[in-house]
Amino acid sequence: MNLPQMEELEQGLLMQPWAWLQLAENSLLAKAYITRQGYALLVSDLQQVWHEQVDTSVISQRAKELNKRLTAPPEAFLRHLDDLLRPLLKDASCPGTATFSCDRVAEALILQVRSELSGLPFYWNFHCILASPSLVSQHLIRPLMGMSLALQCQVRDLTTLLHMKDLEIQDYQESGATLSRDRLKTEPFEESSFLERFMVEKLPEACSVGDGRPFIANLQSMYMAVTRQAIQVGQKHHDTGDPHTSSSAFSQGTDNQRLNQLEEPVSSTPSLPGPETEPTVSSGPMQKPQLLKVKRKKLRGLFS
């Protein structure tokens, strides 16, 4: 696999959302990216992270070892793996016709797949080894830090909005307006007291990670927006020849055309040649919440 193909797999994997899997007693987070040249897979049980990235030569050799009765080019096996992983990563409760299981051998994780191809049994083993610290940082630590900063920015904007609304209501009250419905009355927003109550009352439940499902269910659009932004920033500095961002950007070294292609996968894996599927548009970069424009006329309806 040449350098551009490796970079395509690395950046493609980075921009994929995480999926939650329940394989027997194993609760896992996983993401995958498949092209005609190979695949990249990342799996975590929230204790460790495993990774495998292979090219067509490994695909051909492993296919011969596991499927002696099947003869096909590596692109065909990659297309079939894409068809098997797509429903699993999109909805783990409906994994399609394939059977998935996993075993841990020493520090490795073996994800086993059983299905059929051209009417014959098809077997595949994903041999995932422990991910390097830099890979864990790239896919988890840095994106989660970016998400935390983005959420903090959202909180600041919402706090500003609440203060503005309080000032607007105060202006109505000083003009002699009163609420027509007492149940709508609220106290002026006090940020410090709100944060204190949140830390005591809401924080234990809010930060309960569990098996990872809350992260998968609620935050994947932000995760993808943050990773996409990091790649775009890295690409910008790469084009300008800035050497200081090579270690801080998540992944670098592709042209704009490849970056645009990476933003188009239907689910957690991109489409290979085969049955056509309708693409799902990925969430765009996170936008700051817009200030709510409440018409004075509408707000006056609450006051008599």
PDB file of N, CA and C in Angstrom, residues 148-162 189 191 194-195 289:
ATOM      1  N   SER A 148     -15.335  18.799  24.193  1.00  0.00           N
ATOM      2  CA  SER A 148     -15.527  19.472  25.482  1.00  0.00           C
ATOM      3  C   SER A 148     -15.435  20.986  25.320  1.00  0.00           C
ATOM      4  N   LEU A 149     -14.456  21.439  24.529  1.00  0.00           N
ATOM      5  CA  LEU A 149     -14.318  22.873  24.291  1.00  0.00           C
ATOM      6  C   LEU A 149     -15.510  23.418  23.511  1.00  0.00           C
ATOM      7  N   ALA A 150     -15.993  22.634  22.542  1.00  0.00           N
ATOM      8  CA  ALA A 150     -17.149  23.072  21.756  1.00  0.00           C
ATOM      9  C   ALA A 150     -18.395  23.173  22.630  1.00  0.00           C
ATOM     10  N   LEU A 151     -18.596  22.195  23.515  1.00  0.00           N
ATOM     11  CA  LEU A 151     -19.745  22.241  24.416  1.00  0.00           C
ATOM     12  C   LEU A 151     -19.629  23.406  25.396  1.00  0.00           C
ATOM     13  N   GLN A 152     -18.404  23.690  25.828  1.00  0.00           N
ATOM     14  CA  GLN A 152     -18.201  24.839  26.706  1.00  0.00           C
ATOM     15  C   GLN A 152     -18.564  26.135  25.981  1.00  0.00           C
ATOM     16  N   CYS A 153     -18.224  26.213  24.709  1.00  0.00           N
ATOM     17  CA  CYS A 153     -18.575  27.386  23.912  1.00  0.00           C
ATOM     18  C   CYS A 153     -20.092  27.506  23.787  1.00  0.00           C
ATOM     19  N   GLN A 154     -20.768  26.381  23.598  1.00  0.00           N
ATOM     20  CA  GLN A 154     -22.229  26.388  23.535  1.00  0.00           C
ATOM     21  C   GLN A 154     -22.823  26.907  24.834  1.00  0.00           C
ATOM     22  N   VAL A 155     -22.280  26.454  25.961  1.00  0.00           N
ATOM     23  CA  VAL A 155     -22.786  26.893  27.263  1.00  0.00           C
ATOM     24  C   VAL A 155     -22.612  28.397  27.422  1.00  0.00           C
ATOM     25  N   ARG A 156     -21.456  28.914  27.003  1.00  0.00           N
ATOM     26  CA  ARG A 156     -21.236  30.356  27.104  1.00  0.00           C
ATOM     27  C   ARG A 156     -22.252  31.135  26.264  1.00  0.00           C
ATOM     28  N   ASP A 157     -22.504  30.648  25.051  1.00  0.00           N
ATOM     29  CA  ASP A 157     -23.467  31.331  24.186  1.00  0.00           C
ATOM     30  C   ASP A 157     -24.877  31.269  24.766  1.00  0.00           C
ATOM     31  N   LEU A 158     -25.252  30.126  25.316  1.00  0.00           N
ATOM     32  CA  LEU A 158     -26.582  29.991  25.913  1.00  0.00           C
ATOM     33  C   LEU A 158     -26.705  30.855  27.167  1.00  0.00           C
ATOM     34  N   THR A 159     -25.625  30.950  27.945  1.00  0.00           N
ATOM     35  CA  THR A 159     -25.643  31.812  29.125  1.00  0.00           C
ATOM     36  C   THR A 159     -25.844  33.270  28.726  1.00  0.00           C
ATOM     37  N   THR A 160     -25.141  33.694  27.683  1.00  0.00           N
ATOM     38  CA  THR A 160     -25.319  35.058  27.177  1.00  0.00           C
ATOM     39  C   THR A 160     -26.749  35.284  26.707  1.00  0.00           C
ATOM     40  N   LEU A 161     -27.301  34.298  26.040  1.00  0.00           N
ATOM     41  CA  LEU A 161     -28.675  34.401  25.555  1.00  0.00           C
ATOM     42  C   LEU A 161     -29.667  34.534  26.707  1.00  0.00           C
ATOM     43  N   LEU A 162     -29.458  33.745  27.760  1.00  0.00           N
ATOM     44  CA  LEU A 162     -30.353  33.828  28.913  1.00  0.00           C
ATOM     45  C   LEU A 162     -30.275  35.201  29.584  1.00  0.00           C
ATOM     46  N   PHE A 189     -31.704  34.440  35.660  1.00  0.00           N
ATOM     47  CA  PHE A 189     -30.709  33.375  35.597  1.00  0.00           C
ATOM     48  C   PHE A 189     -29.437  33.793  36.343  1.00  0.00           C
ATOM     49  N   GLU A 191     -25.791  32.356  36.939  1.00  0.00           N
ATOM     50  CA  GLU A 191     -24.891  31.326  36.420  1.00  0.00           C
ATOM     51  C   GLU A 191     -24.201  30.545  37.530  1.00  0.00           C
ATOM     52  N   PHE A 194     -26.557  28.169  39.268  1.00  0.00           N
ATOM     53  CA  PHE A 194     -26.921  27.093  38.339  1.00  0.00           C
ATOM     54  C   PHE A 194     -25.815  26.048  38.263  1.00  0.00           C
ATOM     55  N   LEU A 195     -24.553  26.499  38.145  1.00  0.00           N
ATOM     56  CA  LEU A 195     -23.440  25.563  38.058  1.00  0.00           C
ATOM     57  C   LEU A 195     -23.280  24.761  39.338  1.00  0.00           C
ATOM     58  N   PRO A 289     -24.929  28.023  18.393  1.00  0.00           N
ATOM     59  CA  PRO A 289     -26.379  28.208  18.481  1.00  0.00           C
ATOM     60  C   PRO A 289     -26.745  29.631  18.122  1.00  0.00           C
TER      61      PRO A 289
END
